[in-house]
mmCIF file of C-alpha atoms and ligand atoms in Angstrom:
data_model
loop_
_atom_site.group_PDB
_atom_site.id
_atom_site.type_symbol
_atom_site.label_atom_id
_atom_site.label_comp_id
_atom_site.label_asym_id
_atom_site.label_seq_id
_atom_site.Cartn_x
_atom_site.Cartn_y
_atom_site.Cartn_z
ATOM 1 C CA MET A 731 8.352 10.049 7.807
ATOM 2 C CA GLN A 732 5.279 10.551 9.931
ATOM 3 C CA ILE A 733 5.024 7.638 12.375
ATOM 4 C CA VAL A 734 1.519 7.084 13.736
ATOM 5 C CA ILE A 735 1.317 4.465 16.501
ATOM 6 C CA LEU A 736 -2.223 3.327 17.321
ATOM 7 C CA LYS A 737 -3.574 0.826 19.809
ATOM 8 C CA ASP A 738 -4.724 -1.926 17.462
ATOM 9 C CA ALA A 739 -5.230 -3.137 13.899
ATOM 10 C CA ALA A 740 -8.789 -1.768 13.688
ATOM 11 C CA SER A 741 -7.564 1.754 14.498
ATOM 12 C CA VAL A 742 -4.807 1.393 11.886
ATOM 13 C CA ALA A 743 -7.363 0.432 9.217
ATOM 14 C CA GLU A 744 -9.660 3.296 10.148
ATOM 15 C CA TYR A 745 -6.845 5.862 10.156
ATOM 16 C CA GLY A 746 -5.564 4.647 6.777
ATOM 17 C CA ALA A 747 -9.065 4.572 5.256
ATOM 18 C CA ASN A 748 -9.707 8.161 6.326
ATOM 19 C CA ILE A 749 -6.674 9.336 4.369
ATOM 20 C CA PHE A 750 -8.124 7.741 1.211
ATOM 21 C CA ILE A 751 -11.635 9.049 1.887
ATOM 22 C CA GLU A 752 -10.352 12.603 2.406
ATOM 23 C CA GLN A 753 -8.227 12.359 -0.730
ATOM 24 C CA VAL A 754 -11.133 11.240 -2.919
ATOM 25 C CA ASN A 755 -13.498 13.795 -1.395
ATOM 26 C CA LYS A 756 -10.960 16.499 -2.192
ATOM 27 C CA LYS A 757 -10.259 15.221 -5.727
ATOM 28 C CA ALA A 758 -12.869 12.870 -7.171
ATOM 29 C CA ASP A 759 -10.604 11.657 -9.991
ATOM 30 C CA SER A 760 -7.738 10.788 -7.665
ATOM 31 C CA VAL A 761 -5.286 8.119 -8.759
ATOM 32 C CA LEU A 762 -5.083 5.575 -5.941
ATOM 33 C CA GLY A 763 -2.203 3.145 -5.605
ATOM 34 C CA LEU A 764 -3.542 -0.049 -4.023
ATOM 35 C CA ALA A 765 -2.055 -3.107 -2.383
ATOM 36 C CA THR A 766 -2.979 -6.712 -1.627
ATOM 37 C CA GLY A 767 -2.125 -8.917 1.359
ATOM 38 C CA SER A 768 -3.976 -9.405 4.628
ATOM 39 C CA THR A 769 -3.197 -5.993 6.101
ATOM 40 C CA PRO A 770 -5.203 -3.837 3.635
ATOM 41 C CA VAL A 771 -8.363 -5.955 3.944
ATOM 42 C CA ALA A 772 -9.695 -4.108 7.010
ATOM 43 C CA LEU A 773 -8.968 -0.752 5.345
ATOM 44 C CA TYR A 774 -10.900 -1.883 2.260
ATOM 45 C CA GLN A 775 -13.819 -2.830 4.498
ATOM 46 C CA GLU A 776 -13.801 0.723 5.865
ATOM 47 C CA LEU A 777 -13.818 2.112 2.303
ATOM 48 C CA ILE A 778 -16.736 -0.162 1.372
ATOM 49 C CA LYS A 779 -18.712 1.013 4.425
ATOM 50 C CA ALA A 780 -17.962 4.657 3.649
ATOM 51 C CA ASN A 781 -18.953 4.211 0.004
ATOM 52 C CA GLN A 782 -22.150 2.344 0.771
ATOM 53 C CA SER A 783 -23.209 4.932 3.357
ATOM 54 C CA GLY A 784 -22.660 7.763 0.879
ATOM 55 C CA GLN A 785 -19.658 9.262 2.654
ATOM 56 C CA VAL A 786 -17.465 8.949 -0.437
ATOM 57 C CA SER A 787 -17.812 8.040 -4.106
ATOM 58 C CA PHE A 788 -15.139 6.351 -6.194
ATOM 59 C CA ALA A 789 -17.091 6.808 -9.439
ATOM 60 C CA GLU A 790 -14.368 9.041 -10.872
ATOM 61 C CA SER A 791 -11.388 7.405 -9.145
ATOM 62 C CA ILE A 792 -8.649 5.513 -10.915
ATOM 63 C CA SER A 793 -6.569 2.768 -9.314
ATOM 64 C CA PHE A 794 -3.246 1.078 -9.983
ATOM 65 C CA ASN A 795 -2.213 -1.960 -7.971
ATOM 66 C CA LEU A 796 1.357 -2.537 -6.928
ATOM 67 C CA ASP A 797 1.922 -6.037 -8.200
ATOM 68 C CA GLU A 798 0.661 -9.319 -9.592
ATOM 69 C CA TYR A 799 1.877 -12.895 -9.840
ATOM 70 C CA LEU A 800 3.369 -13.681 -13.204
ATOM 71 C CA GLY A 801 1.643 -16.712 -14.686
ATOM 72 C CA LEU A 802 -1.830 -16.201 -13.185
ATOM 73 C CA ASP A 803 -4.638 -14.553 -15.115
ATOM 74 C CA GLY A 804 -7.227 -12.390 -13.395
ATOM 75 C CA SER A 805 -9.778 -15.182 -13.098
ATOM 76 C CA HIS A 806 -7.399 -17.295 -10.969
ATOM 77 C CA GLN A 807 -8.507 -17.153 -7.356
ATOM 78 C CA GLN A 808 -4.980 -16.450 -6.102
ATOM 79 C CA SER A 809 -4.349 -13.640 -8.577
ATOM 80 C CA TYR A 810 -4.221 -10.158 -7.159
ATOM 81 C CA ARG A 811 -6.778 -8.993 -9.747
ATOM 82 C CA TYR A 812 -9.217 -11.547 -8.331
ATOM 83 C CA PHE A 813 -8.364 -10.485 -4.769
ATOM 84 C CA MET A 814 -9.023 -6.804 -5.558
ATOM 85 C CA ASN A 815 -12.346 -7.549 -7.233
ATOM 86 C CA GLU A 816 -13.447 -9.658 -4.270
ATOM 87 C CA GLN A 817 -12.104 -7.472 -1.469
ATOM 88 C CA LEU A 818 -12.920 -4.027 -2.873
ATOM 89 C CA PHE A 819 -13.877 -3.288 -6.461
ATOM 90 C CA ASN A 820 -17.057 -5.403 -6.597
ATOM 91 C CA HIS A 821 -18.425 -3.607 -3.524
ATOM 92 C CA ILE A 822 -17.811 0.056 -4.390
ATOM 93 C CA ASP A 823 -18.828 2.324 -7.254
ATOM 94 C CA ILE A 824 -15.393 2.441 -8.951
ATOM 95 C CA LYS A 825 -15.616 1.688 -12.683
ATOM 96 C CA GLN A 826 -13.926 -1.616 -13.485
ATOM 97 C CA GLU A 827 -12.230 -0.038 -16.530
ATOM 98 C CA ASN A 828 -10.589 2.505 -14.221
ATOM 99 C CA THR A 829 -8.936 -0.217 -12.136
ATOM 100 C CA HIS A 830 -5.496 -1.458 -13.132
ATOM 101 C CA VAL A 831 -3.540 -4.472 -11.912
ATOM 102 C CA PRO A 832 -0.345 -5.558 -13.718
ATOM 103 C CA PRO A 833 -1.272 -8.274 -16.234
ATOM 104 C CA GLY A 834 -0.066 -11.587 -14.832
ATOM 105 C CA ASP A 835 -0.957 -13.277 -18.107
ATOM 106 C CA ALA A 836 0.945 -10.861 -20.374
ATOM 107 C CA GLN A 837 2.461 -12.593 -23.362
ATOM 108 C CA ASN A 838 5.396 -10.190 -23.196
ATOM 109 C CA PRO A 839 5.822 -9.278 -19.532
ATOM 110 C CA VAL A 840 8.715 -6.890 -20.194
ATOM 111 C CA ASP A 841 6.614 -4.764 -22.560
ATOM 112 C CA ALA A 842 3.697 -5.033 -20.136
ATOM 113 C CA CYS A 843 5.829 -3.390 -17.414
ATOM 114 C CA LEU A 844 6.648 -0.447 -19.680
ATOM 115 C CA GLU A 845 2.987 -0.110 -20.630
ATOM 116 C CA TYR A 846 1.973 -0.122 -16.962
ATOM 117 C CA GLU A 847 4.389 2.718 -16.236
ATOM 118 C CA SER A 848 3.036 4.712 -19.221
ATOM 119 C CA ALA A 849 -0.562 4.155 -18.150
ATOM 120 C CA MET A 850 0.236 5.550 -14.687
ATOM 121 C CA ALA A 851 2.091 8.525 -16.132
ATOM 122 C CA ASN A 852 -0.797 9.240 -18.533
ATOM 123 C CA LYS A 853 -3.136 9.555 -15.568
ATOM 124 C CA GLY A 854 -0.800 12.033 -13.914
ATOM 125 C CA GLY A 855 0.844 9.615 -11.455
ATOM 126 C CA VAL A 856 -0.392 8.217 -8.173
ATOM 127 C CA ASP A 857 -1.893 10.651 -5.635
ATOM 128 C CA VAL A 858 -1.879 8.284 -2.636
ATOM 129 C CA GLN A 859 -0.135 4.916 -2.555
ATOM 130 C CA LEU A 860 -1.135 2.257 -0.032
ATOM 131 C CA LEU A 861 1.583 -0.177 1.076
ATOM 132 C CA GLY A 862 1.973 -3.152 3.361
ATOM 133 C CA ILE A 863 5.394 -4.406 4.401
ATOM 134 C CA GLY A 864 6.772 -7.928 4.202
ATOM 135 C CA ARG A 865 8.558 -9.503 7.172
ATOM 136 C CA ASN A 866 11.710 -9.096 5.087
ATOM 137 C CA GLY A 867 11.037 -5.384 4.510
ATOM 138 C CA HIS A 868 9.676 -5.749 0.981
ATOM 139 C CA ILE A 869 7.198 -3.261 -0.474
ATOM 140 C CA GLY A 870 5.136 -4.508 -3.386
ATOM 141 C CA PHE A 871 7.216 -7.446 -4.562
ATOM 142 C CA ASN A 872 10.441 -5.460 -4.268
ATOM 143 C CA GLU A 873 12.410 -8.028 -2.370
ATOM 144 C CA PRO A 874 15.629 -7.269 -0.423
ATOM 145 C CA SER A 875 18.386 -6.082 -2.801
ATOM 146 C CA SER A 876 15.877 -4.400 -5.141
ATOM 147 C CA GLY A 877 17.329 -1.240 -6.637
ATOM 148 C CA LEU A 878 16.196 1.841 -4.769
ATOM 149 C CA ARG A 879 15.408 3.488 -8.117
ATOM 150 C CA SER A 880 13.886 0.397 -9.746
ATOM 151 C CA ARG A 881 10.876 0.697 -12.049
ATOM 152 C CA THR A 882 7.998 -1.674 -12.797
ATOM 153 C CA ARG A 883 9.579 -4.970 -13.797
ATOM 154 C CA VAL A 884 9.574 -8.736 -13.513
ATOM 155 C CA LYS A 885 10.855 -9.714 -10.097
ATOM 156 C CA THR A 886 11.816 -13.058 -8.593
ATOM 157 C CA LEU A 887 10.236 -13.801 -5.213
ATOM 158 C CA THR A 888 12.315 -14.891 -2.226
ATOM 159 C CA LYS A 889 11.717 -18.256 -0.604
ATOM 160 C CA GLU A 890 10.485 -16.385 2.492
ATOM 161 C CA THR A 891 7.768 -14.578 0.499
ATOM 162 C CA ILE A 892 6.752 -17.759 -1.302
ATOM 163 C CA ASP A 893 6.490 -19.533 2.076
ATOM 164 C CA ASP A 894 4.542 -16.626 3.634
ATOM 165 C CA ASN A 895 2.034 -16.693 0.778
ATOM 166 C CA ALA A 896 1.790 -20.486 0.522
ATOM 167 C CA ARG A 897 -1.145 -20.349 2.965
ATOM 168 C CA PHE A 898 -3.336 -18.964 0.164
ATOM 169 C CA PHE A 899 -2.609 -21.850 -2.230
ATOM 170 C CA SER A 900 -4.035 -25.309 -1.812
ATOM 171 C CA GLU A 901 -1.735 -28.291 -1.539
ATOM 172 C CA GLY A 902 -0.180 -29.219 -4.878
ATOM 173 C CA GLU A 903 -1.498 -26.049 -6.556
ATOM 174 C CA TYR A 904 0.954 -24.167 -8.809
ATOM 175 C CA GLN A 905 2.375 -21.201 -6.896
ATOM 176 C CA PRO A 906 4.203 -18.624 -9.002
ATOM 177 C CA HIS A 907 7.731 -17.622 -8.058
ATOM 178 C CA LEU A 908 7.839 -14.584 -10.343
ATOM 179 C CA SER A 909 5.866 -11.359 -10.265
ATOM 180 C CA ILE A 910 5.382 -8.031 -11.974
ATOM 181 C CA THR A 911 5.825 -5.236 -9.457
ATOM 182 C CA MET A 912 6.033 -1.467 -9.459
ATOM 183 C CA GLY A 913 9.637 -0.574 -8.643
ATOM 184 C CA ILE A 914 10.822 1.308 -5.601
ATOM 185 C CA GLY A 915 11.511 4.336 -7.798
ATOM 186 C CA THR A 916 7.965 4.053 -9.163
ATOM 187 C CA ILE A 917 6.482 3.884 -5.662
ATOM 188 C CA LEU A 918 8.516 6.878 -4.483
ATOM 189 C CA GLU A 919 6.912 9.018 -7.210
ATOM 190 C CA ALA A 920 3.502 8.801 -5.522
ATOM 191 C CA LYS A 921 2.591 12.188 -4.064
ATOM 192 C CA LYS A 922 1.706 10.600 -0.739
ATOM 193 C CA ILE A 923 2.468 7.147 0.676
ATOM 194 C CA VAL A 924 0.555 5.371 3.434
ATOM 195 C CA LEU A 925 2.174 2.204 4.780
ATOM 196 C CA LEU A 926 0.223 0.017 7.208
ATOM 197 C CA ALA A 927 1.746 -2.635 9.459
ATOM 198 C CA THR A 928 0.189 -4.557 12.310
ATOM 199 C CA GLY A 929 1.295 -7.356 14.586
ATOM 200 C CA GLU A 930 4.431 -8.489 16.333
ATOM 201 C CA ASN A 931 5.706 -10.366 13.267
ATOM 202 C CA LYS A 932 6.224 -7.036 11.475
ATOM 203 C CA ALA A 933 8.160 -5.394 14.335
ATOM 204 C CA ASP A 934 11.652 -6.165 12.960
ATOM 205 C CA ALA A 935 10.771 -4.943 9.469
ATOM 206 C CA VAL A 936 9.188 -1.767 10.877
ATOM 207 C CA ARG A 937 12.290 -1.047 12.984
ATOM 208 C CA ASP A 938 14.588 -1.550 9.977
ATOM 209 C CA MET A 939 12.383 0.672 7.781
ATOM 210 C CA VAL A 940 12.163 3.544 10.259
ATOM 211 C CA GLU A 941 15.391 3.406 12.234
ATOM 212 C CA GLY A 942 17.737 1.329 10.093
ATOM 213 C CA PRO A 943 20.007 2.690 7.399
ATOM 214 C CA LEU A 944 18.676 3.490 3.931
ATOM 215 C CA ALA A 945 19.576 0.238 2.220
ATOM 216 C CA ALA A 946 18.361 -1.988 -0.597
ATOM 217 C CA ILE A 947 18.425 -4.912 1.834
ATOM 218 C CA CYS A 948 15.354 -3.319 3.468
ATOM 219 C CA PRO A 949 13.369 -1.964 0.489
ATOM 220 C CA ALA A 950 10.885 -0.136 2.760
ATOM 221 C CA SER A 951 13.752 1.982 4.129
ATOM 222 C CA ALA A 952 13.523 3.874 0.806
ATOM 223 C CA LEU A 953 10.475 5.626 2.271
ATOM 224 C CA GLN A 954 12.958 7.636 4.364
ATOM 225 C CA LEU A 955 13.555 9.559 1.124
ATOM 226 C CA HIS A 956 9.893 10.460 0.572
ATOM 227 C CA GLN A 957 8.565 13.838 1.595
ATOM 228 C CA ASP A 958 5.085 12.665 2.569
ATOM 229 C CA ALA A 959 5.170 9.076 3.841
ATOM 230 C CA VAL A 960 2.849 8.135 6.692
ATOM 231 C CA ILE A 961 3.656 4.931 8.575
ATOM 232 C CA VAL A 962 0.549 3.739 10.420
ATOM 233 C CA ILE A 963 1.252 0.893 12.850
ATOM 234 C CA ASP A 964 -0.198 -0.740 15.914
ATOM 235 C CA GLU A 965 1.590 -1.101 19.258
ATOM 236 C CA ALA A 966 2.742 -4.645 18.409
ATOM 237 C CA ALA A 967 4.364 -3.608 15.112
ATOM 238 C CA ALA A 968 5.925 -0.610 16.911
ATOM 239 C CA SER A 969 7.297 -2.729 19.758
ATOM 240 C CA LYS A 970 10.912 -2.840 18.523
ATOM 241 C CA LEU A 971 11.274 0.859 17.736
ATOM 242 C CA ALA A 972 13.908 2.522 19.921
ATOM 243 C CA HIS A 973 12.174 5.912 19.765
ATOM 244 C CA GLY A 974 8.478 5.021 19.897
ATOM 245 C CA GLU A 975 7.736 7.513 22.679
ATOM 246 C CA PHE A 976 9.309 10.318 20.667
ATOM 247 C CA TYR A 977 7.138 9.483 17.616
ATOM 248 C CA LYS A 978 4.037 9.605 19.821
ATOM 249 C CA HIS A 979 5.144 12.970 21.180
ATOM 250 C CA ILE A 980 5.631 14.296 17.616
ATOM 251 C CA GLU A 981 2.129 13.116 16.726
ATOM 252 C CA SER A 982 0.565 14.891 19.683
ATOM 253 C CA GLU A 983 2.413 18.090 18.714
ATOM 254 C CA ASN A 984 1.231 17.605 15.105
ATOM 255 C CA GLN A 985 -2.331 17.357 16.288
ATOM 256 C CA LYS A 986 -2.005 20.589 18.248
ATOM 257 C CA LEU A 987 -0.623 22.288 15.139
ATOM 258 C CA GLN A 988 -3.510 20.957 13.027
ATOM 259 C CA SER A 989 -6.095 22.236 15.551
ATOM 260 C CA TYR A 990 -4.390 25.624 15.613
ATOM 261 C CA LEU A 991 -4.418 25.806 11.794
ATOM 262 C CA ALA A 992 -8.078 24.768 11.687
ATOM 263 C CA GLU A 993 -8.884 27.500 14.207
ATOM 264 C CA LEU A 994 -6.990 30.069 12.101
ATOM 265 C CA ALA A 995 -8.868 28.982 8.984
ATOM 266 C CA SER A 996 -12.246 29.259 10.709
ATOM 267 C CA GLN A 997 -11.403 32.774 11.982
ATOM 268 C CA ALA A 998 -10.459 33.826 8.454
ATOM 269 C CA LYS A 999 -13.944 32.872 7.147
HETATM 270 P P1 LIG B 1070 0.517 -9.039 4.607
HETATM 271 O O1 LIG B 1070 1.568 -8.768 3.432
HETATM 272 O O2 LIG B 1070 -0.323 -7.795 4.697
HETATM 273 O O3 LIG B 1070 -0.264 -10.212 4.154
HETATM 274 O O4 LIG B 1070 1.310 -9.270 5.844
HETATM 275 C C1 LIG B 1070 2.246 -7.569 3.377
HETATM 276 C C2 LIG B 1070 3.226 -7.583 2.231
HETATM 277 O O5 LIG B 1070 3.836 -8.629 1.974
HETATM 278 O O6 LIG B 1070 3.393 -6.526 1.600
#
């Protein structure tokens, strides 16, 4: 894992956004794996700015979101489809038909999961997957104890996740306790993974993901198995890491290597 520790949430968003911008500029028809939650919002704002200023176009891009509440259709204000339209898709030049969110209103949710997997495979799989992390270490809606090789499926939410997300629902409003989520095995097939975490309340989960054992009880620890996972965090989210200084040292060495390679490439021209 590449651990990038930055000073604040704004720097995390900017760093993460640049990975997506570079990816799409390199391959216009990239398949982007997207996420909901509060953490990605600032990254999406960076993508909107970059798109509107002509720095990147998503006209050929394809997206697949990680998860959706089961029982909410896309017009429901708390659905993740609605969130994505509001926070990103309506403000950039991506074609709506190229955006995919698991169907929360599927009549047969089990078949819908299989179809979602096939749709991703038909597009050649995800090039870059964006992730947040839950306080309990979940990625997507893969709650603790999720199989490390799980695929897209119906998943029951923990009480902790339901409580964390209750802030988005008004009092008395129906809040789903089931979801459709890409599995951990599905997520690990992305060619690159970018996980963002900010704030003190993510520090335990970040420590368990990076320095804990590989274990289903911390689903994000599965990223230890991925060959190109970038963990972008602010100082507060990094505050419980035992080896934070070492990760910063690795990053500064990485940067030197990148400058050296860039220099080599420019000499070869
Ligand atoms: P948050 O959610 O960004 O709202 O903290 C992250 C997650 O649960 O994956």
